XYZ file of C-alpha atoms in Angstrom:
751
model
C 163.879 155.548 54.885
C 166.623 155.695 52.268
C 168.920 153.147 50.704
C 171.808 154.040 53.024
C 169.645 153.257 56.075
C 169.100 149.756 54.715
C 172.724 149.153 53.753
C 173.966 150.279 57.177
C 171.972 147.697 59.124
C 174.266 145.286 60.990
C 172.459 142.009 60.426
C 172.849 139.354 63.105
C 172.292 136.512 60.638
C 173.772 136.650 57.165
C 174.509 134.073 54.462
C 178.022 132.720 54.084
C 180.089 134.970 51.861
C 181.185 132.022 49.691
C 177.604 130.957 48.950
C 175.649 132.264 45.966
C 173.339 134.371 48.208
C 176.439 135.682 50.008
C 178.098 136.676 46.726
C 174.913 138.440 45.611
C 173.712 140.083 48.821
C 176.912 140.687 50.787
C 179.895 141.148 48.499
C 177.774 141.874 45.390
C 180.238 139.962 43.197
C 178.114 139.451 40.116
C 180.811 137.815 38.008
C 181.721 135.140 40.538
C 178.060 134.598 41.423
C 177.275 133.930 37.735
C 180.052 131.338 37.554
C 178.782 129.642 40.667
C 175.215 129.732 39.382
C 176.249 128.005 36.127
C 177.971 125.249 38.105
C 174.890 124.904 40.312
C 172.572 124.494 37.338
C 174.936 121.983 35.717
C 175.174 119.874 38.856
C 171.410 119.836 39.391
C 170.604 119.064 35.744
C 168.008 121.860 35.586
C 168.816 122.881 32.020
C 165.507 124.758 31.646
C 167.086 127.624 33.599
C 169.982 128.053 31.147
C 168.132 130.596 29.035
C 167.557 132.915 32.033
C 171.182 132.536 33.145
C 172.503 133.275 29.668
C 170.296 136.357 29.413
C 171.818 137.760 32.631
C 175.319 136.852 31.450
C 174.762 138.553 28.103
C 173.427 141.747 29.712
C 176.415 141.846 32.047
C 178.784 141.267 29.097
C 177.241 144.196 27.226
C 177.542 146.377 30.333
C 181.233 145.510 30.723
C 181.859 146.093 27.026
C 180.167 149.507 27.211
C 182.364 150.572 30.098
C 185.453 148.993 28.508
C 185.022 151.253 25.484
C 185.207 154.294 27.742
C 181.528 155.263 27.863
C 180.204 156.743 31.076
C 176.919 155.168 32.128
C 175.290 157.190 34.963
C 172.888 154.313 35.600
C 175.526 151.593 35.794
C 174.970 151.027 39.527
C 171.229 150.754 39.011
C 171.715 148.309 36.127
C 174.248 146.284 38.117
C 171.830 145.961 41.049
C 169.042 144.906 38.715
C 171.284 142.115 37.398
C 172.009 141.044 40.973
C 168.279 140.937 41.653
C 167.581 138.847 38.543
C 170.334 136.428 39.519
C 168.984 136.172 43.064
C 165.550 135.322 41.690
C 167.115 132.688 39.462
C 169.028 131.200 42.374
C 165.851 130.955 44.485
C 163.890 129.396 41.641
C 166.597 126.788 41.005
C 166.746 125.986 44.709
C 162.964 125.602 44.994
C 162.769 123.466 41.861
C 165.563 121.215 43.087
C 163.909 120.760 46.491
C 160.606 120.041 44.813
C 162.234 117.313 42.739
C 163.913 115.758 45.773
C 161.132 116.097 48.377
C 157.979 114.008 48.047
C 155.999 116.223 50.394
C 156.355 119.218 48.084
C 154.369 117.576 45.315
C 150.663 116.953 44.888
C 149.454 115.041 41.883
C 146.111 116.368 40.761
C 143.967 116.353 37.603
C 144.154 120.136 37.851
C 147.368 121.410 36.283
C 147.268 124.661 38.203
C 150.740 125.773 37.082
C 149.567 125.857 33.446
C 146.057 127.105 34.194
C 145.249 130.686 33.129
C 144.794 132.966 36.140
C 141.286 133.920 35.060
C 140.319 130.227 35.053
C 141.479 129.896 38.646
C 139.342 132.858 39.643
C 136.340 131.550 37.735
C 136.553 128.103 39.348
C 136.832 129.541 42.869
C 133.891 131.886 42.255
C 131.792 129.076 40.750
C 132.184 127.030 43.909
C 130.590 129.814 45.974
C 127.692 130.023 43.525
C 127.246 126.233 43.418
C 127.172 125.845 47.194
C 124.676 128.683 47.468
C 122.339 126.824 45.098
C 122.773 123.604 47.066
C 121.114 125.129 50.103
C 117.891 125.513 48.129
C 117.521 121.778 47.485
C 117.713 119.381 50.502
C 116.967 116.214 48.471
C 119.026 113.025 48.514
C 120.133 113.676 44.934
C 121.374 117.046 46.061
C 123.391 115.378 48.829
C 125.360 113.369 46.269
C 125.818 116.445 44.136
C 127.111 118.298 47.183
C 129.765 115.630 47.788
C 130.894 115.851 44.164
C 131.135 119.649 44.252
C 133.115 119.669 47.492
C 135.411 116.844 46.341
C 136.215 118.594 43.046
C 136.782 121.905 44.803
C 139.016 120.243 47.378
C 141.180 118.844 44.576
C 141.504 122.292 43.047
C 142.361 124.178 46.259
C 144.817 121.510 47.375
C 146.606 121.649 44.031
C 146.586 125.451 44.218
C 148.027 125.347 47.743
C 150.947 123.143 46.661
C 151.508 125.283 43.585
C 151.736 128.498 45.603
C 153.933 126.860 48.246
C 156.555 125.908 45.634
C 155.949 128.567 42.993
C 158.855 130.456 41.488
C 159.232 134.233 41.711
C 156.124 136.157 40.825
C 155.879 138.819 38.171
C 153.801 141.956 38.567
C 150.756 140.404 36.886
C 150.696 137.404 39.238
C 151.104 139.624 42.273
C 148.214 141.856 41.246
C 146.016 138.823 40.502
C 146.430 137.224 43.918
C 146.069 140.524 45.749
C 142.702 141.049 44.081
C 141.671 137.398 44.352
C 142.359 137.021 48.066
C 140.486 140.232 48.862
C 137.530 139.352 46.679
C 134.187 138.748 48.432
C 133.217 136.424 45.571
C 135.524 133.594 46.709
C 135.105 131.511 49.844
C 136.892 132.784 52.969
C 138.195 129.270 53.662
C 139.924 129.266 50.272
C 141.498 132.668 50.900
C 142.759 131.605 54.339
C 144.235 128.400 52.912
C 146.140 130.239 50.176
C 147.492 132.836 52.596
C 148.940 129.916 54.572
C 150.591 128.646 51.385
C 152.275 132.048 50.917
C 153.760 131.803 54.403
C 155.372 128.454 53.563
C 156.543 129.756 50.188
C 158.351 132.679 51.830
C 159.970 130.383 54.368
C 161.404 128.350 51.502
C 162.647 131.349 49.507
C 162.117 135.058 49.871
C 160.017 136.654 47.145
C 159.434 140.391 47.459
C 156.135 140.263 45.542
C 154.695 137.464 47.718
C 155.775 139.347 50.829
C 154.273 142.569 49.500
C 151.045 140.630 48.852
C 150.821 139.633 52.527
C 151.461 143.242 53.531
C 148.715 144.362 51.142
C 146.236 141.791 52.459
C 146.941 142.842 56.029
C 146.283 146.481 55.157
C 143.119 146.051 53.098
C 141.424 142.757 54.003
C 137.976 143.130 55.557
C 137.810 139.442 56.480
C 139.479 139.293 59.943
C 140.619 135.699 59.373
C 142.477 136.627 56.186
C 143.837 139.818 57.742
C 145.322 138.080 60.788
C 146.766 135.206 58.766
C 148.435 137.781 56.542
C 149.866 139.570 59.589
C 151.350 136.351 60.986
C 152.637 135.494 57.533
C 154.645 138.654 56.897
C 155.803 138.958 60.530
C 157.338 135.457 60.402
C 158.935 136.000 56.991
C 160.399 139.471 57.363
C 163.318 139.892 54.964
C 166.792 140.323 56.327
C 169.750 141.205 54.152
C 167.594 140.458 51.062
C 165.973 143.846 51.647
C 169.050 145.539 50.130
C 167.697 144.480 46.726
C 164.223 145.884 47.437
C 164.398 149.406 48.929
C 160.812 150.077 47.797
C 159.621 147.143 49.886
C 161.332 148.623 52.937
C 159.449 151.848 52.344
C 156.164 149.934 52.077
C 156.930 148.170 55.339
C 157.741 151.499 56.984
C 154.349 152.928 55.957
C 152.590 149.838 57.303
C 154.162 149.859 60.768
C 154.075 153.616 61.217
C 150.589 153.302 62.667
C 150.464 152.937 66.456
C 147.559 150.503 66.095
C 149.687 148.258 63.891
C 152.598 148.508 66.324
C 150.363 147.404 69.190
C 149.088 144.488 67.133
C 152.642 143.465 66.256
C 153.595 143.652 69.922
C 150.633 141.469 70.889
C 151.573 138.999 68.164
C 155.138 138.788 69.476
C 153.761 138.104 72.969
C 151.591 135.298 71.570
C 154.491 133.739 69.674
C 156.564 133.720 72.881
C 153.773 131.807 74.613
C 153.854 129.319 71.718
C 157.633 129.012 71.983
C 157.206 128.066 75.644
C 154.441 125.528 74.961
C 156.478 122.582 76.249
C 157.302 124.395 79.491
C 153.636 125.241 79.886
C 152.636 121.625 79.302
C 155.030 120.520 82.030
C 153.372 122.964 84.405
C 149.922 121.715 83.391
C 150.842 118.056 83.906
C 152.783 118.751 87.130
C 150.587 121.299 88.919
C 147.176 121.637 87.304
C 145.999 118.251 86.020
C 146.677 116.347 89.298
C 144.472 118.863 91.136
C 141.773 118.496 88.505
C 141.967 114.719 88.744
C 141.637 114.901 92.520
C 138.693 117.214 92.014
C 136.895 114.517 90.069
C 136.685 112.593 93.336
C 134.634 115.313 95.021
C 131.150 113.767 95.181
C 128.151 116.015 95.536
C 125.009 114.461 97.001
C 124.746 111.478 99.348
C 127.900 110.936 101.413
C 129.462 107.551 102.049
C 130.351 106.493 105.586
C 134.039 107.088 104.819
C 133.257 110.620 103.615
C 131.226 111.312 106.757
C 134.195 110.204 108.891
C 136.517 112.462 106.875
C 134.118 115.378 107.411
C 134.428 114.864 111.160
C 138.193 114.439 111.209
C 138.925 117.116 108.618
C 135.840 119.323 108.240
C 137.432 121.820 105.839
C 139.010 119.269 103.486
C 136.280 119.262 100.833
C 136.034 123.053 100.780
C 139.800 123.349 100.348
C 139.691 120.745 97.584
C 137.015 122.722 95.774
C 139.046 125.912 96.132
C 142.143 124.171 94.727
C 140.088 122.796 91.843
C 138.683 126.241 91.081
C 142.182 127.772 91.195
C 143.430 125.126 88.774
C 140.596 125.814 86.338
C 141.213 129.552 86.598
C 144.952 129.065 86.059
C 144.226 126.912 83.007
C 141.829 129.485 81.611
C 144.282 132.325 82.300
C 147.029 130.466 80.440
C 144.626 129.796 77.592
C 143.535 133.438 77.390
C 147.142 134.644 77.206
C 147.860 132.332 74.326
C 149.352 129.259 75.971
C 148.626 126.133 73.932
C 146.971 124.053 76.659
C 145.709 121.377 74.264
C 148.966 120.643 72.452
C 149.914 117.668 74.604
C 146.487 116.084 74.339
C 146.150 116.381 70.574
C 149.754 115.845 69.481
C 149.295 112.066 69.264
C 146.251 112.490 67.032
C 148.310 114.024 64.248
C 149.287 110.570 62.995
C 146.155 110.194 60.887
C 146.904 109.975 57.112
C 144.831 113.143 56.844
C 147.841 115.105 58.161
C 150.301 113.707 55.634
C 149.107 116.439 53.310
C 150.525 119.903 54.137
C 147.379 121.739 53.037
C 145.240 120.017 55.673
C 147.205 121.738 58.439
C 146.194 125.138 57.046
C 142.618 124.677 55.894
C 140.016 126.040 58.343
C 137.682 123.369 59.685
C 134.534 122.711 57.702
C 132.413 119.570 58.144
C 132.142 118.931 54.388
C 135.882 118.271 54.039
C 136.054 115.280 51.621
C 138.753 113.488 53.611
C 136.610 113.284 56.751
C 134.802 110.000 57.302
C 131.092 109.756 58.146
C 130.249 109.712 61.839
C 127.830 106.850 62.460
C 124.842 108.186 64.390
C 126.266 111.694 64.622
C 125.408 114.814 62.727
C 128.640 116.522 61.615
C 126.858 119.849 61.524
C 125.800 119.368 65.149
C 129.379 118.543 66.065
C 130.442 121.939 64.715
C 127.520 123.812 66.276
C 127.343 122.028 69.600
C 130.977 121.297 70.511
C 133.412 123.238 68.353
C 131.426 126.445 68.555
C 131.724 126.383 72.366
C 135.372 125.353 72.566
C 138.763 126.861 71.902
C 140.143 124.176 69.629
C 142.326 125.225 66.718
C 141.363 123.915 63.288
C 143.801 120.991 63.178
C 142.581 119.838 66.612
C 138.978 119.937 65.391
C 139.962 117.671 62.512
C 141.867 115.423 64.913
C 138.869 115.067 67.191
C 136.456 114.291 64.380
C 138.846 111.751 62.832
C 139.260 110.063 66.218
C 135.499 110.002 66.774
C 134.988 108.444 63.337
C 137.204 105.519 64.376
C 135.080 104.750 67.412
C 131.706 106.088 66.254
C 130.086 102.673 66.475
C 131.282 102.336 70.090
C 129.968 105.675 71.353
C 126.907 105.088 73.596
C 123.598 106.231 72.133
C 123.006 108.578 75.074
C 126.279 110.427 74.356
C 125.454 110.678 70.650
C 122.073 112.144 71.495
C 123.745 114.631 73.855
C 126.176 115.733 71.152
C 123.397 116.073 68.585
C 121.237 117.979 71.055
C 123.886 120.400 72.307
C 124.214 118.623 75.616
C 128.011 118.575 75.745
C 130.051 121.309 77.415
C 133.850 121.556 77.282
C 134.677 121.769 80.978
C 137.004 124.580 81.896
C 136.959 126.142 78.444
C 136.479 129.832 78.267
C 133.746 131.862 76.682
C 135.567 134.229 74.336
C 134.807 136.551 71.474
C 135.951 134.455 68.529
C 135.886 137.453 66.237
C 138.562 139.152 68.325
C 141.810 139.521 66.321
C 143.906 138.234 69.244
C 141.797 135.056 69.406
C 142.027 134.532 65.644
C 145.825 134.887 65.779
C 146.073 132.528 68.723
C 144.177 129.779 66.951
C 146.235 130.206 63.794
C 149.492 130.172 65.765
C 148.464 126.924 67.430
C 147.855 125.368 64.021
C 151.267 126.623 62.900
C 152.928 125.282 66.044
C 151.510 121.835 65.379
C 152.551 121.952 61.726
C 156.145 122.981 62.377
C 156.590 120.564 65.293
C 154.581 117.488 64.277
C 154.145 117.231 60.515
C 156.255 114.839 58.432
C 157.752 117.785 56.482
C 158.936 119.697 59.540
C 162.599 119.294 58.598
C 162.029 121.099 55.297
C 161.152 124.434 56.896
C 162.715 126.769 59.400
C 160.719 126.169 62.598
C 159.953 129.603 64.111
C 159.119 128.031 67.480
C 162.218 125.920 68.133
C 166.010 126.029 67.936
C 167.696 128.455 65.581
C 164.330 129.208 63.985
C 163.400 131.275 67.047
C 166.188 133.747 66.278
C 165.605 133.641 62.536
C 161.801 133.875 62.524
C 159.898 133.407 65.794
C 161.556 136.307 67.612
C 160.627 138.622 64.753
C 161.140 141.724 66.916
C 164.808 140.814 66.585
C 164.754 141.659 62.880
C 166.865 144.815 62.663
C 164.720 146.067 59.796
C 161.937 146.809 62.298
C 164.189 149.216 64.165
C 164.839 151.046 60.918
C 161.154 151.325 60.061
C 160.122 152.833 63.381
C 159.285 149.975 65.743
C 162.123 150.481 68.248
C 159.735 152.343 70.573
C 158.118 148.977 71.364
C 161.373 147.138 72.079
C 161.642 148.218 75.727
C 158.020 147.173 76.281
C 158.747 143.735 74.864
C 161.949 143.502 76.904
C 159.912 144.234 80.033
C 157.509 141.423 79.054
C 160.383 138.915 78.817
C 161.984 140.228 82.017
C 158.815 139.915 84.106
C 158.357 136.307 83.013
C 161.952 135.304 83.609
C 162.503 134.297 79.983
C 166.220 134.973 80.207
C 167.365 133.118 77.101
C 164.911 134.995 74.919
C 165.790 138.286 76.615
C 169.487 137.605 76.050
C 168.852 136.788 72.390
C 166.681 139.839 71.883
C 168.935 142.394 73.545
C 172.138 141.001 72.018
C 170.705 141.447 68.514
C 170.603 145.207 69.062
C 173.970 145.432 70.821
C 175.272 147.894 68.221
C 172.072 149.888 67.876
C 172.936 153.355 69.156
C 169.269 154.339 69.365
C 168.644 151.903 72.215
C 170.479 153.672 75.034
C 167.851 153.927 77.769
C 168.756 152.845 81.276
C 165.929 150.319 81.256
C 167.180 148.718 78.050
C 170.729 148.495 79.478
C 169.317 146.949 82.655
C 167.561 144.243 80.614
C 170.848 143.497 78.870
C 172.681 143.263 82.184
C 170.123 140.976 83.835
C 169.817 138.729 80.785
C 173.600 138.329 80.608
C 173.777 137.505 84.312
C 170.922 134.982 84.217
C 172.483 133.184 81.248
C 175.925 132.961 82.902
C 177.725 135.698 80.956
C 179.018 137.420 84.074
C 181.695 139.481 82.355
C 179.179 141.153 80.072
C 176.691 141.541 82.939
C 179.279 143.281 85.138
C 180.191 145.633 82.298
C 176.551 146.677 81.856
C 175.886 146.999 85.591
C 179.051 149.079 85.995
C 177.815 151.423 83.249
C 174.442 151.662 84.972
C 176.072 152.500 88.319
C 177.903 155.347 86.593
C 174.575 156.602 85.253
C 172.551 155.884 88.398
C 174.953 155.949 91.368
C 172.150 156.026 93.967
C 169.979 153.312 92.438
C 170.038 150.355 94.855
C 168.341 148.038 92.321
C 171.315 148.467 90.017
C 173.757 148.008 92.905
C 172.001 144.795 93.930
C 172.242 143.525 90.353
C 175.962 144.276 90.252
C 176.496 142.532 93.578
C 174.481 139.505 92.439
C 176.762 139.190 89.408
C 179.824 139.399 91.665
C 178.379 136.715 93.952
C 177.757 134.351 91.060
C 181.242 134.928 89.627
C 182.954 134.901 93.069
C 184.377 138.353 92.467
C 185.202 139.512 96.024
C 187.280 142.549 95.111
C 184.679 144.328 92.987
C 181.781 143.614 95.310
C 183.199 144.789 98.653
C 182.821 148.539 98.184
C 179.294 148.291 96.798
C 178.224 145.932 99.568
C 179.575 148.235 102.262
C 177.542 151.075 100.779
C 174.373 148.964 100.799
C 175.115 147.833 104.353
C 175.510 151.431 105.452
C 172.067 152.246 104.022
C 170.533 149.207 105.710
C 169.517 147.865 102.304
C 171.333 144.552 102.255
C 170.110 140.962 102.345
C 171.540 138.215 104.622
C 172.992 136.508 101.543
C 174.748 139.718 100.545
C 176.039 140.267 104.088
C 177.469 136.764 104.039
C 179.215 137.520 100.766
C 180.520 140.772 102.268
C 182.028 138.721 105.104
C 183.706 136.529 102.481
C 184.989 139.699 100.810
C 186.505 140.822 104.120
C 188.108 137.422 104.671
C 189.454 137.368 101.123
C 190.973 140.828 101.619
C 192.638 139.781 104.888
C 190.197 141.776 107.053
C 189.676 138.895 109.449
C 188.372 140.991 112.336
C 185.642 142.631 110.243
C 184.740 139.269 108.721
C 184.484 137.602 112.125
C 182.376 140.407 113.604
C 179.914 140.283 110.725
C 179.722 136.482 110.733
C 179.012 136.297 114.490
C 176.228 138.816 113.941
C 174.747 136.753 111.086
C 175.048 133.527 113.101
C 173.135 135.149 115.954
C 170.409 136.477 113.648
C 170.181 133.300 111.554
C 171.150 130.361 113.799
C 169.804 127.792 111.334
C 171.787 129.070 108.355
C 174.444 126.413 107.743
C 176.305 128.499 105.170
C 176.873 131.213 107.800
C 178.149 128.614 110.280
C 180.376 127.117 107.597
C 181.948 130.458 106.704
C 182.345 131.419 110.371
C 184.070 128.094 111.085
C 186.514 128.632 108.208
C 187.238 132.169 109.386
C 187.896 130.914 112.908
C 190.111 128.174 111.582
C 192.100 130.673 109.543
C 192.486 132.827 112.648
C 193.955 129.982 114.685
C 190.834 129.172 116.698
C 190.608 125.497 115.845
C 188.420 124.544 118.828
C 185.772 127.130 117.973
C 185.839 125.956 114.371
C 185.402 122.328 115.485
C 182.326 123.198 117.563
C 180.728 125.003 114.660
C 181.564 122.267 112.158
C 180.301 119.547 114.483
C 176.971 121.367 114.503
C 176.887 121.115 110.721
C 178.218 117.584 110.231
C 176.319 115.786 113.023
C 173.188 117.817 113.722
C 171.506 118.628 110.396
C 170.614 117.309 106.952
C 172.564 119.875 104.922
C 175.917 118.134 105.218
C 178.309 118.712 102.369
C 181.323 116.471 101.771
C 183.488 119.568 102.155
C 182.165 120.042 105.699
C 183.819 116.778 106.649
C 187.007 117.962 104.954
C 187.002 121.192 106.927
C 186.295 119.324 110.190
C 189.145 116.915 109.479
C 191.504 119.842 108.839
C 190.352 121.525 112.047
C 191.097 118.393 114.136
C 194.528 117.999 112.554
C 195.442 121.632 113.063
C 194.149 121.271 116.635
C 196.496 118.304 117.195
C 193.835 115.569 117.224
C 195.584 113.531 114.512
C 193.680 110.255 114.912
C 190.286 111.886 114.525
C 191.588 113.919 111.603
C 192.769 110.826 109.745
C 189.399 109.115 110.312
C 187.543 112.112 108.915
C 189.895 112.490 105.949
C 189.289 108.851 104.998
C 185.510 109.304 105.371
C 185.669 112.401 103.204
C 187.523 110.567 100.422
C 185.080 107.674 100.562
C 182.100 110.050 100.384
C 183.535 111.736 97.325
C 184.054 108.323 95.681
C 187.843 108.496 95.375
C 189.676 105.267 94.625
C 192.648 104.352 96.875
C 195.035 104.835 93.973
C 193.771 108.398 93.539
C 194.061 109.405 97.182
C 196.875 111.877 96.680
C 195.036 113.717 93.916
C 191.798 113.484 95.873
C 193.073 115.637 98.716
C 194.486 118.465 96.600
C 191.842 120.759 98.019
C 192.787 119.733 101.541
C 196.441 120.492 100.815
C 195.539 123.912 99.482
C 193.515 124.650 102.580
C 196.211 123.470 104.951
C 198.984 125.219 103.027
C 197.265 128.510 103.687
C 197.123 127.826 107.421
C 200.341 125.922 108.038
C 202.357 128.889 109.225
C 199.749 129.961 111.806
C 199.581 126.423 113.264
C 203.313 125.794 112.891
C 202.826 123.016 110.415
C 205.367 122.543 107.647
C 204.992 121.293 104.095
C 206.626 118.039 105.258
C 203.934 117.627 107.921
C 201.312 117.925 105.225
C 203.054 115.338 103.008
C 203.324 112.875 105.879
C 199.641 113.309 106.678
C 198.755 112.704 103.014
C 200.736 109.458 102.969
C 199.105 108.245 106.205
C 195.632 108.888 104.773
C 196.642 107.079 101.560
C 197.840 104.101 103.627
C 194.550 104.000 105.513
C 192.614 104.050 102.261
C 194.645 101.098 100.938
C 194.185 99.094 104.149
C 190.477 99.735 104.424
C 189.953 98.693 100.826
C 192.196 95.573 100.919
C 190.451 92.388 99.832
C 191.989 90.637 102.898
C 190.083 92.858 105.256
C 186.550 92.003 106.268
C 184.714 95.308 106.139
C 181.315 93.943 107.165
């Protein structure tokens, strides 16, 4: 892809033009951006950045002077863009430094000054830890146990400090990039360390985009042999894809294009997007679990196998299939839970969310470090072997790392209260996680799912959650979580997967996400398939944007005039927007083909009535009333049609059947019945019903006149047919108002 391809992308989210990023990335106003940058540095007091700012200013001054003297510089655009890039880096570094100064959670005070430590020293220390722990396994003595604690504690200090350093580090140079690419791929450092640092790079990129850090994640994804590191890198760069910043880094766009050109990578990205969507809908899933699944499971706990009580024997006689049905329901609930879990739904979030209040989770790094029983901040488990806990429970469960830590921390609090029999069972592998699934934990999809669950907990529960864009909630979904919505992916060859993802959202009824996703690519001329347009139409309709939905459905009907699915979609939009005129012709065509639902036929009758085709409306409504005698909406519409045609008595019979003989009574039904009695010359009954209607709708006596505006409108339309004048209507309104005042008078006993 070339530079023009990048510059022509219509980004859905861009910085404000007046901001420093806007001046640099959008308008490319270097002079004004430099002025603003100087003011920003002055206001923040970060004088250490003056030298870098002055260097950019001086280079720009020399460039202007060169041009001013009439020299032609063929590389002036290239030089200008390089100055923009340097200024953007400076802006990001100032912003990060300022946030670090003002946010406690961004700092970790350690004896290891990682920022000043030579890179080779960092490598040597990480490699030494692997060697030291290998030697520990050769000596099981008590002295060795103390030495082990010291080694792990010192290493924990180092990796934690390194995590915080990487999370808030300024822009990398080429040397730093190369170092971490080699380090994180090296088999001589511990995999846990590599995974932890990859997590730090994700947070760093969420704070400020750095092309070299992003390129590092891309590199790790391409070349890592450790599946844990590889999948963390994939999640990292997918959630931090650059947007308009890419205009400064055309080479990075090319690197991204090469990465995603592989069909295998595209499939993995698609699967990742599916998994993120399941995370986004975690709360909805938890509601389903608590509403539908857990109650069944709880009831299932009451199923007793073995000797029956007398009460159970009686129940077996009265309801012989009850226990079998209960077992079937319990099995279905377990299977539903396991299916949700396998797809990526976070079924444990609700249960573990309250456990994230331990001080252990005040430190950002602990949300990203893979579980290991030697973690120095874990407390001893009285009577329990931590190694057995890992081997006998965690190894047979689908807990993410942060949940493993939560469980062990909770157990440590009550270790002295755990019965000896349970401790023995845990130590002896006698505990099974009921309902958990047996999965291949080396599978990339499983690894991603566990990591995503850790991320979901971090971004939703940690005490620093306000400092980062949350990819799973709010505006963060558009910015990060719905990464398929990044227009850069369309430019680098991923658009072939967009329809597949749209189908995924459509099938699951995730209309808001579908609307967001399709609207992002509204101006993308490459996405012109009928299926894509159908997704756009349905998403617009389901989210209440009926005008846009009708426009898309109309276009589809031009393309596919015989497609009934499209016609039904168009009609559904008309029904929801009460558009009688546009729907009539389409509905008549569907009716002629015998492909029309009762709801659509009812709407067609309303279309006829609206167009003054009373005879056709009446004929169709009588047919529907015969075929669906219990449908109150049909009766209601038929009654109104009869009333409009001057058949008040027929309307009264139909409305009586609604008002007095069923539970679907609407306040308007009483209004229509009152109008029917009045138009049929039964004034006393009409007044009684009008008063009841106003009371049911909660109107105060003083608001009576305004409360019967709808009645007036209805009667106005029929007055000529029933020989009722506007004066008749006004008199009736006053009588009803009088009755309301009388019935609500404090001198009247209404008991």
